Short mmCIF file of C-alpha atoms and ligand atoms in Angstrom, two decimals:
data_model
loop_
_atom_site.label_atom_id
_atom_site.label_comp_id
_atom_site.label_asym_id
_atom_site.label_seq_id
_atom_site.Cartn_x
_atom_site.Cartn_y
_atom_site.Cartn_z
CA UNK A 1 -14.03 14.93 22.28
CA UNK A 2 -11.81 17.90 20.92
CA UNK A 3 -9.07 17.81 18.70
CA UNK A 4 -6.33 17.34 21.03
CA UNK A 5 -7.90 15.06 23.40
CA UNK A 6 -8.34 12.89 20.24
CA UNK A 7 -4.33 13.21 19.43
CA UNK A 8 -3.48 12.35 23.01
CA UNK A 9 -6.24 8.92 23.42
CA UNK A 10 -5.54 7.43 19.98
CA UNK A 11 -2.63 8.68 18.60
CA UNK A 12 -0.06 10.19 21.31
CA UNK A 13 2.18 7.06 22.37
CA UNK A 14 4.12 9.39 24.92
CA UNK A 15 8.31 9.97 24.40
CA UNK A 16 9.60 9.66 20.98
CA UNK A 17 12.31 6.39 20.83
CA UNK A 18 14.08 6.69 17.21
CA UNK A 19 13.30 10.22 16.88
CA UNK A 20 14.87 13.41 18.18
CA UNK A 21 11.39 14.64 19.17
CA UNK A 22 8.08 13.09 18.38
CA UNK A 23 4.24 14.61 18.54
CA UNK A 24 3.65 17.96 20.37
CA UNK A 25 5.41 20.32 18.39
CA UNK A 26 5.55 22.35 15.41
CA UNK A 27 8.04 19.55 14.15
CA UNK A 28 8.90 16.46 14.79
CA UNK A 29 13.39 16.72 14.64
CA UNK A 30 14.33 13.48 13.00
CA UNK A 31 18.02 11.54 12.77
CA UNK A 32 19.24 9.38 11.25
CA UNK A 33 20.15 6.21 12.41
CA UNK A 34 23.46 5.65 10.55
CA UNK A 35 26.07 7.76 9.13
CA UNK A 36 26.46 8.25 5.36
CA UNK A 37 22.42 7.45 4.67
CA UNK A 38 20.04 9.00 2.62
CA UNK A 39 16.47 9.97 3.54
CA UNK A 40 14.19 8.67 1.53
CA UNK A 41 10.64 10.20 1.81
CA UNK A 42 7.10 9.47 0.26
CA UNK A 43 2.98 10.49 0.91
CA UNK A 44 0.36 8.15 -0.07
CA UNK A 45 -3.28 9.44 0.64
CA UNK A 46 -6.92 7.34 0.60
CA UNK A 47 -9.16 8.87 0.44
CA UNK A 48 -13.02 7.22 1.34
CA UNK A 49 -15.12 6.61 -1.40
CA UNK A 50 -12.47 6.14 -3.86
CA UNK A 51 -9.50 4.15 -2.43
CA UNK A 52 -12.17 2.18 0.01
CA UNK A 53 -15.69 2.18 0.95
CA UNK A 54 -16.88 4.49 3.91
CA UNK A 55 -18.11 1.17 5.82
CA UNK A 56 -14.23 -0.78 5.50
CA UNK A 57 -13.04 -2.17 8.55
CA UNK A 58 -11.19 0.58 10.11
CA UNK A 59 -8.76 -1.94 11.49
CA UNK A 60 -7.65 -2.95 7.97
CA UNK A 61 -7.35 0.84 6.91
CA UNK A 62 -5.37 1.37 9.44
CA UNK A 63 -2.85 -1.48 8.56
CA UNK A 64 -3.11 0.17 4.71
CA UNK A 65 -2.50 3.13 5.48
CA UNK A 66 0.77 2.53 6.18
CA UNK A 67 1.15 -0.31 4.45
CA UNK A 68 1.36 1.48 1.20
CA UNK A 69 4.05 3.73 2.02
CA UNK A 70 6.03 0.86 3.51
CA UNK A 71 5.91 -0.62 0.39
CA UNK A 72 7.59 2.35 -1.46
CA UNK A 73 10.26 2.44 1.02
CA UNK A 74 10.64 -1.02 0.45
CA UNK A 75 10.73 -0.27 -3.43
CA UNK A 76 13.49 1.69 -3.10
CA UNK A 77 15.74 -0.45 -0.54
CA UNK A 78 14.83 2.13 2.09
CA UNK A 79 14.74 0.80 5.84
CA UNK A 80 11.59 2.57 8.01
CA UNK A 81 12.62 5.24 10.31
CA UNK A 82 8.90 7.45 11.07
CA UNK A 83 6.09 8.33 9.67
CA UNK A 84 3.42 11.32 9.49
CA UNK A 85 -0.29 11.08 9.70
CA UNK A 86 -2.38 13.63 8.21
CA UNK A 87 -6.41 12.47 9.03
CA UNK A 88 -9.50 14.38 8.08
CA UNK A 89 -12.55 12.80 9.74
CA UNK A 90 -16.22 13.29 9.39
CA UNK A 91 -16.72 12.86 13.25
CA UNK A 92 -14.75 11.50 16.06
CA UNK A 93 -16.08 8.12 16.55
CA UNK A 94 -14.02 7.26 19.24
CA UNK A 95 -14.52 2.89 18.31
CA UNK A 96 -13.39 3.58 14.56
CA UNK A 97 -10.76 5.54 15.89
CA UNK A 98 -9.53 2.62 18.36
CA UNK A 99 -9.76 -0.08 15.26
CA UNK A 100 -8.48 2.37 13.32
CA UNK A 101 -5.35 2.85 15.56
CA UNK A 102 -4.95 -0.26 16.47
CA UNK A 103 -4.46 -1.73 12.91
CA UNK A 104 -1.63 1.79 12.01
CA UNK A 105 -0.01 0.73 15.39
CA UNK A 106 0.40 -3.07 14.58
CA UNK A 107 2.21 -2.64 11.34
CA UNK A 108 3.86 0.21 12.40
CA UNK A 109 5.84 -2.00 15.30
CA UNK A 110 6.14 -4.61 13.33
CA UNK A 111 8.44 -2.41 10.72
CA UNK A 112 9.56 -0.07 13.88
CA UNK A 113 8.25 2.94 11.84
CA UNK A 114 7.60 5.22 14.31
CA UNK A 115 4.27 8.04 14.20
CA UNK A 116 5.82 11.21 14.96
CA UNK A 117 3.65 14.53 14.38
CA UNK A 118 0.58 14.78 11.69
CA UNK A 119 -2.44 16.91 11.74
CA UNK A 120 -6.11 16.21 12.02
CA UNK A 121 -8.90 18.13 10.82
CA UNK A 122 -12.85 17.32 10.55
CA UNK A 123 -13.73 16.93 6.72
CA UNK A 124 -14.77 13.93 4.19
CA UNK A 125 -12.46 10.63 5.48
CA UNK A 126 -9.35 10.90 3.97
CA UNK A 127 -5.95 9.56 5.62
CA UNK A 128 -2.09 10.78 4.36
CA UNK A 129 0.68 9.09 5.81
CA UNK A 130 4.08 10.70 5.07
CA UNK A 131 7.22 8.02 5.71
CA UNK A 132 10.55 8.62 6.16
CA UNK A 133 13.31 5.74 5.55
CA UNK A 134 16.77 5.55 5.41
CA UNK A 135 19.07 3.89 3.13
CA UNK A 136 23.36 3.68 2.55
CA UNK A 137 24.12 6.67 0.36
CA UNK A 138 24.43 5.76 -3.20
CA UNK A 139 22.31 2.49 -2.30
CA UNK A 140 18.69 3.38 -3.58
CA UNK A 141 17.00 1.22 -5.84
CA UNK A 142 15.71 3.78 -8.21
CA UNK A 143 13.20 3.52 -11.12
CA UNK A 144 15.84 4.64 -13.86
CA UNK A 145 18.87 2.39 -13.38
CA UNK A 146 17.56 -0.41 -15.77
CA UNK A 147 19.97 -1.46 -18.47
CA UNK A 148 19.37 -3.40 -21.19
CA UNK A 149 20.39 -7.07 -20.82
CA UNK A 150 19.09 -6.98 -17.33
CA UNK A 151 16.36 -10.11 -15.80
CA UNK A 152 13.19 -8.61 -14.98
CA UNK A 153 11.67 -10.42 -11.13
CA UNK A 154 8.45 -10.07 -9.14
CA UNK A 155 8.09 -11.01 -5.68
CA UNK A 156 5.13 -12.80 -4.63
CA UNK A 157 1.71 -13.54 -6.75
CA UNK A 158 -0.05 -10.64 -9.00
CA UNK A 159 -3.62 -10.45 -9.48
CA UNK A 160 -5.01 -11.21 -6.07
CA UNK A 161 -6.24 -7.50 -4.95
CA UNK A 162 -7.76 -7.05 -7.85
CA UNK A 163 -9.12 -10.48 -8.17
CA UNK A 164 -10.91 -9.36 -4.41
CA UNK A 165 -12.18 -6.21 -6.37
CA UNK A 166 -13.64 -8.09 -9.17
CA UNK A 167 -15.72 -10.26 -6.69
CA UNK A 168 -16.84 -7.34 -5.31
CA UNK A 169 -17.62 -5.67 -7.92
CA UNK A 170 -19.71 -8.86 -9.20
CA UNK A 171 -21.69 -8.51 -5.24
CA UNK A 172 -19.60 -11.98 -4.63
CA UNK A 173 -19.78 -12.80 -1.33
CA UNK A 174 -16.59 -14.02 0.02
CA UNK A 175 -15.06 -14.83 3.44
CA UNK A 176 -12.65 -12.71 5.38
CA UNK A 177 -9.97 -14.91 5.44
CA UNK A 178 -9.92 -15.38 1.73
CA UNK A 179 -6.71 -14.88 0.03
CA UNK A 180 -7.57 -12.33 -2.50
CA UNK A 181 -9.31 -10.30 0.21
CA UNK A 182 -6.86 -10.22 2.57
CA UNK A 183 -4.58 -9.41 0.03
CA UNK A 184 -6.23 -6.38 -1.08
CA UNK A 185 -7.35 -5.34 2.63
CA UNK A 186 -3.99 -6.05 4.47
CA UNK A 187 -1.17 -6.20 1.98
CA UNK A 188 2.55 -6.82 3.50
CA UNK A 189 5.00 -4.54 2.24
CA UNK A 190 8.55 -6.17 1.36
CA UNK A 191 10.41 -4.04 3.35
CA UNK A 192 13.07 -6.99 4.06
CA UNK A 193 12.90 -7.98 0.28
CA UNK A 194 13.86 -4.79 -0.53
CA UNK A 195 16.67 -3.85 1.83
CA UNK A 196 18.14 -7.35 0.36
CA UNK A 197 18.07 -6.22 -2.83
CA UNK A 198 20.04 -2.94 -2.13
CA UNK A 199 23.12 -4.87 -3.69
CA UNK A 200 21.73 -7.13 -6.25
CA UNK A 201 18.59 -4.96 -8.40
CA UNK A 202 19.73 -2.23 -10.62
CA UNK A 203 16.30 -0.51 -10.90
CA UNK A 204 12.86 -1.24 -8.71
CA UNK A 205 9.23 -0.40 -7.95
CA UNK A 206 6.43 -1.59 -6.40
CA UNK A 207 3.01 -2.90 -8.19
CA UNK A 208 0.94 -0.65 -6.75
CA UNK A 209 -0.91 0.52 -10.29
CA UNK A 210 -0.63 -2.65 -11.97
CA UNK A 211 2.20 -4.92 -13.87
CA UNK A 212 2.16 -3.19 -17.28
CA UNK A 213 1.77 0.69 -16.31
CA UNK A 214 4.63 -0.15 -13.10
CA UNK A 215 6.95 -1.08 -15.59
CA UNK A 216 5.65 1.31 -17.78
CA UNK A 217 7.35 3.83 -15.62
CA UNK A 218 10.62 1.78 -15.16
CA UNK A 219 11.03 1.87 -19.19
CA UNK A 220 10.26 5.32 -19.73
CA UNK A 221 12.65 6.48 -16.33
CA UNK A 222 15.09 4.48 -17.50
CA UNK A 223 14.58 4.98 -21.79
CA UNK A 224 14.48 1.06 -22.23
CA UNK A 225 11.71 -1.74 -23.07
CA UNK A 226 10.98 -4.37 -21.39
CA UNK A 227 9.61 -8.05 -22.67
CA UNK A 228 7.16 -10.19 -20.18
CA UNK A 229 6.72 -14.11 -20.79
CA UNK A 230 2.93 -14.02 -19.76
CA UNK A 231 3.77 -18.25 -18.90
CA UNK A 232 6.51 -17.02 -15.93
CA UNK A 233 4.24 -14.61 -14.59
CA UNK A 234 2.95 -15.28 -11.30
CA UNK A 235 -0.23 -15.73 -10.74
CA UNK A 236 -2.22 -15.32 -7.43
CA UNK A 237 -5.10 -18.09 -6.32
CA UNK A 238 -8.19 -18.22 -7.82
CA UNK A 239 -6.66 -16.50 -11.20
CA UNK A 240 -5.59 -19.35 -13.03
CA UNK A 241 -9.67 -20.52 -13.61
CA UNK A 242 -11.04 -17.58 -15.29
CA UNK A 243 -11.29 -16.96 -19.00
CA UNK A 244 -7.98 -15.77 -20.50
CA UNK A 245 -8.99 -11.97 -20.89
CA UNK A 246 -9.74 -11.89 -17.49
CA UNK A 247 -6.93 -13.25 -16.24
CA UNK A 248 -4.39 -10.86 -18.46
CA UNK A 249 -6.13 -8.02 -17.26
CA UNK A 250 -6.62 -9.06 -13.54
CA UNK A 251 -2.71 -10.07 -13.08
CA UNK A 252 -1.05 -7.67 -15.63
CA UNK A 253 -3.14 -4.62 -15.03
CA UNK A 254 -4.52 -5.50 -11.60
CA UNK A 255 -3.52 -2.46 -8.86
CA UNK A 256 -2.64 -3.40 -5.14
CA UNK A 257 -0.77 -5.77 -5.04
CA UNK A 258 1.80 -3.97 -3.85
CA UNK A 259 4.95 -6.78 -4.89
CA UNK A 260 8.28 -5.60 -5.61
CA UNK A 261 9.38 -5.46 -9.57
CA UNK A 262 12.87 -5.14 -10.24
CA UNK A 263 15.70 -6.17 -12.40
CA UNK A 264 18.92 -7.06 -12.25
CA UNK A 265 21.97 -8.20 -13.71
CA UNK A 266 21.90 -12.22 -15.04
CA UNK A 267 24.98 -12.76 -12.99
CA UNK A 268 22.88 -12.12 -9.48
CA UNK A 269 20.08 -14.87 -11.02
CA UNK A 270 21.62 -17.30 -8.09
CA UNK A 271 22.12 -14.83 -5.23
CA UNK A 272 18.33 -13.69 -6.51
CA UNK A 273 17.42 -17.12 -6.46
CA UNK A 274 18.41 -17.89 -2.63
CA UNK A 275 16.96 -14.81 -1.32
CA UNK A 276 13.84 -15.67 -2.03
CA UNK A 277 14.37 -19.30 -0.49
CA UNK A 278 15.79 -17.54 2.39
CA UNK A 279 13.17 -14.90 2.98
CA UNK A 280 10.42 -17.91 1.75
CA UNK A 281 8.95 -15.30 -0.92
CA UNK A 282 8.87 -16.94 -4.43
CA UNK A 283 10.92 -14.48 -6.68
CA UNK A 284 9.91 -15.15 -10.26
CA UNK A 285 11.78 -14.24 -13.39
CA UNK A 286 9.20 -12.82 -15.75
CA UNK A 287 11.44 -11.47 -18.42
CA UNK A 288 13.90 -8.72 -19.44
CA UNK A 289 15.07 -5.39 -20.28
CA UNK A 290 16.10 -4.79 -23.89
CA UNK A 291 16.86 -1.55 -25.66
CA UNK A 292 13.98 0.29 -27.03
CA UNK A 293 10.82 1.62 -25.64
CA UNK A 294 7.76 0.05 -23.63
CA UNK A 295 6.93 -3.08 -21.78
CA UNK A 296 5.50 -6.44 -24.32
CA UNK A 297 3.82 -9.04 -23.39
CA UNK A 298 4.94 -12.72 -25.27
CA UNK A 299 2.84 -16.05 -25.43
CA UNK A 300 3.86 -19.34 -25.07
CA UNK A 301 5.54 -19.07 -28.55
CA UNK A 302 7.42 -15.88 -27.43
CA UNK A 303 5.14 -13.95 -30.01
CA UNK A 304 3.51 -10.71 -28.79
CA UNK A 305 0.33 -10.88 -26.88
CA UNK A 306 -2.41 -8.77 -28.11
CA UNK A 307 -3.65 -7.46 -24.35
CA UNK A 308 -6.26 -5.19 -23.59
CA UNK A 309 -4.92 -5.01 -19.63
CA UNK A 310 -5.06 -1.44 -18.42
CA UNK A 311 -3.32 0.27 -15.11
CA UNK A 312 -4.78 2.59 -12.67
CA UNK A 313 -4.75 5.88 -13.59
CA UNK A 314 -7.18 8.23 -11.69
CA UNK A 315 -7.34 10.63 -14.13
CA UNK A 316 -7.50 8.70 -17.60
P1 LIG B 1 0.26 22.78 14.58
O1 LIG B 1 -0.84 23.71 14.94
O2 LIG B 1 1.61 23.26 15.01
O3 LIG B 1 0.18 22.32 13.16
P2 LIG B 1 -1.36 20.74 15.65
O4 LIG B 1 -2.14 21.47 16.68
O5 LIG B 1 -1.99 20.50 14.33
O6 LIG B 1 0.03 21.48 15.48
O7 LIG B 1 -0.89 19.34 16.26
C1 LIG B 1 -0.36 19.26 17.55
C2 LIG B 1 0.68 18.16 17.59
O8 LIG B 1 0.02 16.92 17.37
C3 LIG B 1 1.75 18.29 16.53
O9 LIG B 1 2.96 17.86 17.06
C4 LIG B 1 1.29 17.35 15.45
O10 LIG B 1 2.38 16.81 14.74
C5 LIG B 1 0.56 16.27 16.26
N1 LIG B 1 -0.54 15.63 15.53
C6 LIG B 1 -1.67 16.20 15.07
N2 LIG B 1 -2.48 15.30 14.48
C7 LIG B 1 -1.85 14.11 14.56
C8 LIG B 1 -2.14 12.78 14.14
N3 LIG B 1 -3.28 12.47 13.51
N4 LIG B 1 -1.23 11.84 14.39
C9 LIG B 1 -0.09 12.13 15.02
N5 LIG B 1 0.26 13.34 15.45
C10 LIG B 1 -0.60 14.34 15.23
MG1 LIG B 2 -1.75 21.29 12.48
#
């Protein structure tokens, strides 16, 4: 199978619908949706043998893929428009492709993010999506509008991703429909959570390195500190058993989880409060922004927990 007979069978899904013009041509022309928006853009690559393992379901990859740049759309209230795929493959195995496909695809109409253009290439496995989103100028949640004063809230559970890595990393055998495991494998950007939030966060991210460095980045973009009460952080299944060192690093260092962390103003603590009930995702209050420099962690008694918890960092 050649190059472009590979574009056409797995990835060519004929006439573009949100786009101007889709695959086939030196560009894909994209619009838009609404007047007065912003294009928000971002690349997330994995790359085999250090974001997964060579032999990981293809199907799952595919849903990550994507998943990951959702997820910083989502971070920054952005709504999906399209996305790019850049692939290098080692050879075209046309069942890996299918699985492959079919898991991109299925998220992909589920968030009606639409593929249109990329570029494939033989080489080591390595897979680049590009996504475009779009959000009401002025609207973005960015990473340096925290203030003092504000709450600090996380969506969801932390900790289960990299609870799935531990086990592997152990040789622990454990099921596919496991929690942790699916969490790391097929993790569901909060695109809605974050398009919500457009009006009530002042600053956001998503956990995608870990609780700690994420903020990290939100205190040093926005030249404040930040305090966490380790008792109000969430913790995912199967965390709440293991020895205490353990569980600090797992669920305030852990990578993957990709939740939303934001903060906001205490008067939006109510509207906060009844989004999550309305979207049925737990939104926890884990602390706040003060003046200063760099995230703490506080114990029970509100004194500072000594933590040894350490992001992702590829290069460190
Ligand atoms: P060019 O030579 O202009 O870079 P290519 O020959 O690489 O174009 O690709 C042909 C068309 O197929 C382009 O429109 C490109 O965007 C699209 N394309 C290539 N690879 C992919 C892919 N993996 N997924 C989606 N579209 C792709
Ligand atoms: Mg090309």
């Amino acid at each position: 199978m050649g190059e472009f007979e590979l574009i056409a069978k797995f990835f060519d899904r004929g006439p573009a619908r949100r786009a101007e013009l889709g695959l086939g041509d030196d560009c894909a022309l994209l619009r838009p949706q609404a007047p007065a928006t912003t294009i928000a853009v971002t690349t997330d690559m994995l790359v085999g043998g250090r974001h997964f393992l060579e032999d990981t379901d293809p199907e799952g990859l595919g849903h990550k893929t994507l998943a990951v740049n959702l997820s910083d759309l989502a971070a920054m209230g952005a709504s999906p428009l399209a996305f790019t795929l850049a692939i290098a493959l080692p050879r075209a195995d046309e069942q890996w492709l299918a699985a492959f496909a079919r898991g991109l695809f299925a998220i992909a109409d589920r968030f009606d993010c639409e593929l249109i253009g990329g570029d494939t290439t033989r080489g080591p496995l390595n897979l680049c999506v590009t996504a475009f989103g779009e959000v009401p100028a002025g609207a973005a949640l960015r990473r340096d509008r925290a203030e003092p004063g504000d709450d600090l809230w996380v969506s969801g559970e932390l900790g289960g991703a990299a609870l799935a890595l531990h086990r592997i990393a152990e040789g622990r055998a454990h099921a596919a429909q496991d929690a942790a495991r699916r969490r790391l494998e097929r993790p569901e950007p909060r695109v809605a959570l974050g398009i919500a939030l457009r009006h009530l966060a002042r600053a956001a991210i998503d956990v995608s390195d870990g609780l700690l460095g994420d903020l990290g980045h939100v205190c040093e973009r926005s030249r404040v500190g930040a305090e966490i009460d380790w008792r109000a952080v969430p913790l995912a299944e199967g965390i709440a058993s293991l020895p205490p060192a353990l569980r600090a690093q797992l669920a305030l260092g852990g990578g993957d989880d990709y939740e939303l962390l934001f903060t906001a103003a205490p008067q939006n603590r109510d509207a906060i409060e009844a989004l999550g009930r309305s979207q049925g995702l737990p939104l926890a209050r884990i602390g706040r922004i003060v003046a200063g420099a760099g995230a703490r962690v506080l114990d029970e008694r509100g004194l500072a927990m000594r933590t040894d918890a350490r992001s992702y960092d590829h290069f460190a």
